[in-house]
């Protein structure tokens, strides 16, 4: 298994903690409150870690926006102890088109290029030609993505499966698309942390593609310094979008238990250092040994060095996996 | 199939080869030869190179100084033995031609030279990336390979041209030249500057700078140095769509650092021009598997007839011709070499 490091500029902090992201967070949390109060909504109680299967009895619990969460004592993944049905989640996401995810509004060109280059370089290194790729729902999360693939990904035929509301949470449509399109690769970007049943999604993918198909996963990572220090206080911890925050080990175990070969794992997150710097420099926050003074004294160079070290140690708040069926 | 193996030259390299062959499992090292007997060795160590043939080997591993390589290799081939030899393949291209003749007279035998850099993980990864075509046409390559000459530099046989054929370029820089030819084929036009700066008591170079071009117009520059006080290996390839670099090379001493492959594909602006400083992917390799891969390739060639990819005698000849072309391309250095050879002849 390779563990590449993705080196680039640090992001502008305002894209994470500015007013627009704050509005999005409030709207998502309001939707969650309504769902919690809705007697007709279906919830699934989890008694085991969705990554390693470890018992809930061995985890630490906490809550965010009245939703109970667990941090697994076995694999360090963070997960909601009860999750809404997938169709509820999909309905809420579709309803929220009025309040756009601020990420959707920014210029995400570099993020798209990063994804497309990741796929191209994986193709080159693996020696498997990935001429047909299916995107699962990232096009709905990032509206410019479809256009970007047309402009930047000439040697590949891209197919898109957008977010839709369906009684089965979209699994039937996904199954049919995989069978009809027979993609050489599937992109599952920013989805694994939001689905009610990540194992079901991975199983559906594996069971309906040919052997040797590559699955690209991008999701948040609980081993990241952001989540280790800030936990629920992290600005990116929006419960409805973070029902499953896998650890590297946890996701590796899950993928392997479902029969995937793990080709690559990385934590290409770039936000841990800038988020923590902002956190420790806002007056009201408690002192934490070492880190408070580290971040209060840190200049941009030091933040960049730290972020690279986090990536090299697989300890940043975002992760990528390349799986093979 | 177990190949009975004898190692001629049982110093540092000979022992590294011994360990790799034992690890492979397809070889049984039955004897070694060195200038001094070694009563502590696990195998018989003789001092007469011909005495190893008493042990009836199938394979000869040749880990002797450059000037002895052609004799050892030719003798082994003539006696019907497969041969694995260290680089450099002798002292000059004439030595390689002699060995190729013996090889041609024994076409059923395998001859492989230890250009192990080709089989380092980062280099193989770089080759996969360039071969896939994703990176686009190769424009140019840059290589820096250097070390601090080390203790006993002036006394070491490697710096006696009658024994080694040259200085740092033929000893260490040759690996970089071999990599250039691995990625871009033969280089035919050469310019160079050769220097002797620090160790002036020996007649070989401690620095070589060369600029070369192949028939397709790909340009490469190398700096091979024995006064690179900070041990350095850096190999860069620039292509139409991005670049690859390999920093550090895993070695027995570990002094060239971890092998780090960096690869980037350009990101283009809306006008199609590359935006500076693209996102890079960095991959680290921490285990040197090149010795094992070399042993495995050599074994497969003998046992199953699989063609040798790394370290053929044709590659050895091409790289020795390039070394000679670099020495010859600096007129001052060339004149100095000629004066030396005249003095030596007198
Ligand atoms: Zn777990």
XYZ file of C-alpha atoms in Angstrom, chain A residues 238 240 321:
3
model
C -21.396 19.340 10.891
C -25.423 15.621 9.145
C -8.138 5.742 -0.543
